[in-house]
Amino acid sequence: MGNARTVHGGLDAAELRSLGLRPEEVLDFSANINPLGPSPRVRQAVAEADLSAYPDRDSLVLREALAARLGIGAGNILVGNGSTELIHLLARSRLRPGQRCAIFTPTFGEYEPAATAAGAEVHELPASEAEHFRWSIDEAADTIRDLRPAVVFLCNPNNPTGLYLDRDALEQVAAAVGEHGLLVLDDAYAPLADCPWESLPLLGSGNVAILRSMTKDHALAGVRLGYLVAQPEVVEGARGLQHAWSVNAPAQAAGLAALDDDAHVDAARAVIREAKAQLCADLDALGLAPTPSAANFVLVRVGDAASVRSALLRRGIAVRNCASFGLPMHIRIAIRTTADCARLVEALREVLAGE
């Protein structure tokens, strides 16, 4: 990838300005976050954060709150400036030049540049569209045993496909990784999945690190907040490379407040369930069968994704062009409210009809 910036969802200020649009005029389906936005409790906590004082560089209070909630030690947790920072810290701390890194693809775009920056040799474990982007876990496990990678990245539910592997599949992958490597399980979208399951018991294998992003389930993309759960030696290796004051005071305050507001995430899950069912039915009616997804987004084959995205954006609708995932014929649509999704479908109908 060289020095190319990784493509992500979210609105681009320069692009909107070139189109004469203001952010508040655009319905953003390109970022997969809680459709209800941050809870009032989180907004209040952020507003009350002391902006004149340095934040706790170790996020001690938040780590202790997370530890109490998860039933693990605070030494098993590292809080970061979003899960992206933690991905890069893990790559730098666990990979050496010439070592191998395996990545289940297509997937989130930060794993490869993180591994490449560490000098690792990157190997993809690809899924095919013909199989609805479902990996053959038996084949992947065989490849992992042959490669003996130092790090394996797996996003579950996967971005952008929405595939959600079960515990048995993850245990099979962890066993294939063995003692010589580390399986990095990115749980970012699990809280908003159809039927989330608890991945923490996988830590018992000793070779699994779990990434979680409060950005998604609590709609905190603007403050950046995530955390790593792993064995203490893995946590300490990453912590040793983390910049001071990486996690700011509003982010820490938001995290603490979010942990006390499960009802907000439960409400979002109900909204997503209803809106996704209706959106998928409407897409089917347009002849656009979405890839089966357990997550709060769907992958849809539309033909020329770049053109469809541009046409929708001119109508005030933002979706994700999946060319950066190696899927130039697909767009990814985050689930918003039923009313918002209805506006998207109407705009998409116009675009497909050439209106």
XYZ file of C-alpha atoms in Angstrom:
355
model
C 0.000 0.000 0.000
C 2.987 2.305 0.353
C 2.015 5.636 1.862
C -1.559 5.535 0.540
C -4.149 6.383 3.171
C -6.553 3.629 4.090
C -10.096 4.283 2.896
C -12.800 4.351 5.572
C -16.470 5.188 5.849
C -17.748 8.543 7.044
C -18.208 11.870 5.318
C -15.355 13.714 3.620
C -15.544 17.476 4.210
C -13.664 18.412 1.037
C -15.851 16.186 -1.127
C -19.048 17.582 0.341
C -17.806 21.138 -0.176
C -17.086 20.395 -3.832
C -20.707 19.281 -4.235
C -22.128 22.249 -2.339
C -23.361 20.030 0.499
C -23.172 20.538 4.252
C -22.666 17.491 6.523
C -25.995 18.054 8.222
C -27.716 17.774 4.819
C -26.412 14.242 4.205
C -27.829 10.951 5.472
C -24.707 8.927 6.222
C -25.050 5.200 5.553
C -21.284 4.823 5.086
C -20.389 4.571 8.798
C -21.623 1.529 10.733
C -22.588 3.078 14.048
C -25.535 3.101 16.445
C -28.402 4.706 14.461
C -29.643 6.438 17.617
C -26.388 8.345 18.085
C -24.752 8.789 21.504
C -27.046 8.447 24.495
C -28.023 11.576 26.503
C -26.033 10.153 29.420
C -22.868 10.024 27.309
C -23.432 13.506 25.887
C -23.738 14.910 29.414
C -20.572 13.157 30.590
C -18.594 14.522 27.643
C -19.892 18.044 28.258
C -18.775 17.839 31.883
C -15.254 16.527 31.168
C -12.467 18.771 32.482
C -10.785 20.109 29.366
C -8.137 21.996 31.333
C -6.571 18.917 32.936
C -4.400 16.258 31.328
C -6.274 12.972 30.918
C -5.171 9.904 32.841
C -2.577 8.460 30.484
C -3.427 4.895 31.596
C -7.247 5.324 31.544
C -7.187 3.640 34.961
C -10.768 4.338 36.035
C -12.177 3.229 32.689
C -9.994 0.118 32.657
C -11.156 -0.769 36.164
C -14.790 -0.276 35.149
C -14.302 -2.473 32.095
C -12.511 -5.105 34.174
C -15.358 -5.208 36.703
C -17.923 -5.512 33.948
C -16.052 -8.252 32.092
C -14.918 -10.186 35.152
C -11.213 -9.969 34.318
C -8.196 -8.102 35.657
C -7.406 -4.508 34.703
C -4.017 -5.804 33.553
C -5.823 -7.650 30.755
C -7.117 -4.394 29.243
C -5.580 -1.593 27.207
C -7.751 1.381 26.218
C -6.920 3.042 22.923
C -7.737 5.902 20.582
C -10.196 3.712 18.724
C -9.481 0.116 17.771
C -7.390 1.354 14.833
C -4.656 2.563 17.175
C -4.703 -0.793 18.925
C -4.404 -2.686 15.631
C -1.229 -0.784 14.814
C 0.155 -1.181 18.337
C -0.415 -4.942 18.179
C 1.222 -5.208 14.775
C 4.277 -3.247 15.909
C 4.618 -5.208 19.142
C 3.991 -8.713 17.732
C 5.458 -8.651 14.211
C 9.061 -8.468 13.088
C 10.388 -7.882 9.554
C 10.004 -11.032 7.489
C 7.479 -12.695 9.798
C 4.147 -13.762 8.353
C 0.752 -12.242 9.004
C -2.484 -13.853 7.792
C -5.669 -11.858 7.224
C -9.174 -13.193 6.566
C -10.381 -11.154 3.569
C -12.191 -9.148 2.285
C -12.109 -7.131 5.487
C -11.322 -3.921 7.378
C -8.537 -2.020 5.693
C -6.227 -1.268 8.622
C -4.881 -4.782 9.228
C -2.762 -4.928 6.080
C -1.047 -1.518 6.395
C -0.389 -2.174 10.081
C 1.298 -5.479 9.274
C 3.145 -4.041 6.290
C 4.469 -1.114 8.335
C 5.880 -3.651 10.780
C 7.730 -5.325 7.899
C 5.619 -8.467 7.891
C 4.859 -10.691 4.900
C 1.072 -10.502 4.455
C -0.971 -13.520 3.315
C -4.688 -13.323 2.571
C -7.232 -15.998 3.465
C -9.903 -14.990 0.930
C -13.614 -15.745 0.802
C -15.500 -15.852 -2.494
C -18.717 -14.128 -3.470
C -19.962 -17.437 -4.862
C -20.032 -18.758 -1.293
C -21.663 -15.569 0.060
C -18.230 -14.588 1.367
C -18.186 -17.488 3.825
C -14.710 -18.849 4.472
C -14.025 -22.555 4.547
C -12.698 -22.744 8.090
C -11.166 -26.169 7.450
C -9.164 -24.798 4.510
C -8.216 -21.631 6.386
C -7.027 -23.648 9.376
C -4.877 -25.845 7.106
C -3.330 -22.763 5.497
C -2.620 -21.206 8.882
C -0.904 -24.371 10.077
C 1.246 -24.351 6.939
C 2.111 -20.638 7.118
C 2.710 -20.493 10.882
C 1.944 -16.744 10.960
C 2.956 -14.665 13.972
C -0.368 -12.791 13.807
C -3.760 -13.620 12.300
C -6.404 -10.896 11.927
C -10.076 -11.878 11.855
C -12.980 -9.417 12.006
C -16.135 -11.004 13.443
C -18.793 -9.972 12.412
C -16.774 -9.211 9.334
C -16.631 -5.815 7.697
C -17.904 -5.416 4.945
C -19.656 -8.779 4.459
C -21.525 -9.109 7.763
C -20.515 -12.765 8.181
C -20.566 -13.773 11.858
C -18.642 -16.939 12.707
C -19.668 -19.009 15.717
C -17.554 -20.016 18.704
C -16.642 -23.425 17.261
C -15.169 -21.803 14.148
C -13.109 -19.365 16.212
C -11.827 -22.156 18.444
C -10.762 -24.057 15.326
C -8.863 -21.028 14.030
C -7.218 -20.420 17.412
C -6.102 -24.046 17.550
C -4.562 -23.710 14.082
C -2.682 -20.580 15.125
C -1.150 -22.525 17.981
C 1.486 -21.387 20.420
C 3.625 -19.731 17.763
C 1.124 -16.973 16.926
C -1.594 -14.615 18.076
C -5.172 -14.563 16.789
C -6.450 -10.980 16.856
C -10.235 -11.150 16.951
C -11.859 -7.825 16.075
C -15.223 -7.770 17.850
C -16.124 -4.202 16.846
C -19.558 -5.016 15.417
C -20.596 -7.810 17.787
C -22.702 -5.662 20.176
C -25.019 -4.655 17.311
C -25.160 -8.108 15.709
C -28.377 -10.104 15.412
C -27.431 -12.678 18.065
C -24.183 -11.630 19.756
C -22.205 -14.262 21.637
C -19.529 -13.700 24.278
C -16.026 -14.182 22.936
C -14.115 -13.638 26.203
C -13.827 -17.378 26.997
C -11.552 -17.640 23.937
C -8.874 -15.880 25.987
C -8.425 -19.187 27.803
C -6.559 -20.543 24.782
C -3.719 -18.159 25.623
C -3.176 -17.076 22.020
C -6.213 -14.833 21.409
C -6.447 -11.035 21.707
C -9.855 -9.372 21.407
C -10.426 -5.869 20.035
C -13.578 -3.967 20.921
C -14.699 -0.573 19.674
C -17.105 1.585 21.645
C -17.238 3.753 18.521
C -19.831 1.484 16.925
C -22.314 0.455 19.613
C -22.236 3.816 21.439
C -21.775 6.088 18.387
C -18.491 7.594 19.610
C -16.735 7.966 16.259
C -16.015 11.612 17.026
C -14.003 10.947 20.182
C -12.324 7.640 19.182
C -12.471 4.914 21.815
C -11.736 1.192 21.846
C -10.035 -1.387 24.012
C -7.930 -4.520 23.811
C -8.541 -7.574 25.989
C -5.676 -10.061 26.078
C -3.093 -11.811 28.207
C -1.058 -9.329 30.317
C 2.117 -9.834 28.288
C 0.262 -8.962 25.062
C -1.276 -5.895 26.696
C 2.065 -4.724 28.060
C 3.764 -5.165 24.703
C 1.237 -2.879 23.051
C 1.096 -0.436 25.977
C 4.839 0.087 25.758
C 4.434 1.557 22.271
C 1.415 3.748 22.993
C 1.865 7.517 22.987
C 1.188 9.422 26.201
C -2.360 10.816 26.545
C -3.553 8.777 23.587
C -7.085 8.629 24.997
C -8.402 12.087 25.817
C -10.548 13.129 28.768
C -13.889 13.396 26.896
C -13.333 9.922 25.453
C -12.664 8.418 28.879
C -15.716 10.175 30.328
C -17.839 8.947 27.411
C -16.658 5.378 27.925
C -17.538 5.368 31.608
C -21.001 6.775 30.939
C -21.601 4.328 28.094
C -20.887 1.351 30.339
C -23.840 2.428 32.504
C -26.284 2.669 29.604
C -26.965 -0.810 28.237
C -30.548 0.225 27.516
C -29.345 2.554 24.768
C -27.602 -0.280 22.928
C -30.606 -2.569 23.438
C -32.863 0.084 21.900
C -30.497 0.452 18.946
C -30.465 -3.288 18.363
C -34.272 -3.271 18.145
C -34.217 -0.390 15.641
C -31.587 -2.177 13.554
C -33.509 -5.448 13.537
C -36.690 -3.829 12.201
C -34.974 -1.492 9.739
C -32.676 -4.186 8.332
C -35.558 -6.549 7.638
C -37.451 -3.834 5.755
C -34.342 -2.605 3.908
C -33.434 -6.100 2.717
C -36.991 -6.665 1.512
C -36.929 -3.352 -0.376
C -33.541 -4.124 -1.921
C -34.828 -7.517 -3.038
C -37.765 -5.744 -4.696
C -35.254 -3.612 -6.621
C -33.486 -6.757 -7.799
C -30.523 -6.094 -5.505
C -30.193 -9.118 -3.263
C -27.971 -8.153 -0.306
C -25.384 -10.594 0.989
C -26.765 -12.322 4.124
C -25.520 -10.293 7.091
C -25.692 -10.711 10.860
C -24.297 -7.222 11.400
C -25.680 -3.672 11.378
C -24.830 -3.234 7.692
C -25.380 -5.044 4.409
C -23.201 -5.581 1.344
C -25.000 -5.067 -1.972
C -23.825 -5.720 -5.533
C -24.913 -2.751 -7.660
C -22.610 -2.829 -10.700
C -20.415 0.270 -10.894
C -20.227 1.053 -7.175
C -18.305 4.309 -7.637
C -20.944 5.703 -9.982
C -23.824 4.607 -7.771
C -22.176 6.130 -4.719
C -21.571 9.436 -6.525
C -25.143 9.598 -7.782
C -26.519 8.911 -4.319
C -24.253 11.486 -2.717
C -25.524 14.164 -5.086
C -28.950 13.316 -3.653
C -27.712 13.735 -0.080
C -27.220 10.010 0.619
C -23.765 8.604 1.514
C -22.954 4.900 1.146
C -19.624 3.087 1.161
C -17.998 2.221 -2.157
C -16.341 -1.136 -1.486
C -13.593 -0.880 -4.121
C -11.023 -0.513 -1.326
C -12.112 -3.947 -0.084
C -11.426 -5.351 -3.545
C -15.174 -5.265 -4.344
C -15.688 -2.509 -6.950
C -19.157 -3.815 -7.832
C -20.491 -3.509 -4.295
C -21.638 -0.846 -1.874
C -21.992 -1.244 1.879
C -25.058 0.202 3.560
C -25.185 0.816 7.305
C -28.546 0.308 8.976
C -30.207 3.510 10.105
C -33.833 4.032 11.120
C -36.662 2.623 9.006
C -37.546 6.123 7.777
C -33.948 6.852 6.777
C -33.661 3.515 4.997
C -36.843 4.291 3.062
C -35.221 7.513 1.789
C -32.169 5.536 0.706
C -34.269 3.010 -1.192
C -36.166 5.745 -3.017
C -32.912 7.489 -3.988
C -31.419 4.164 -5.102
C -34.491 3.460 -7.207
C -34.019 6.807 -8.968
C -30.330 6.147 -9.569
C -30.935 2.678 -11.008
C -33.664 4.076 -13.261
C -31.299 6.759 -14.530
C -33.490 9.611 -13.296
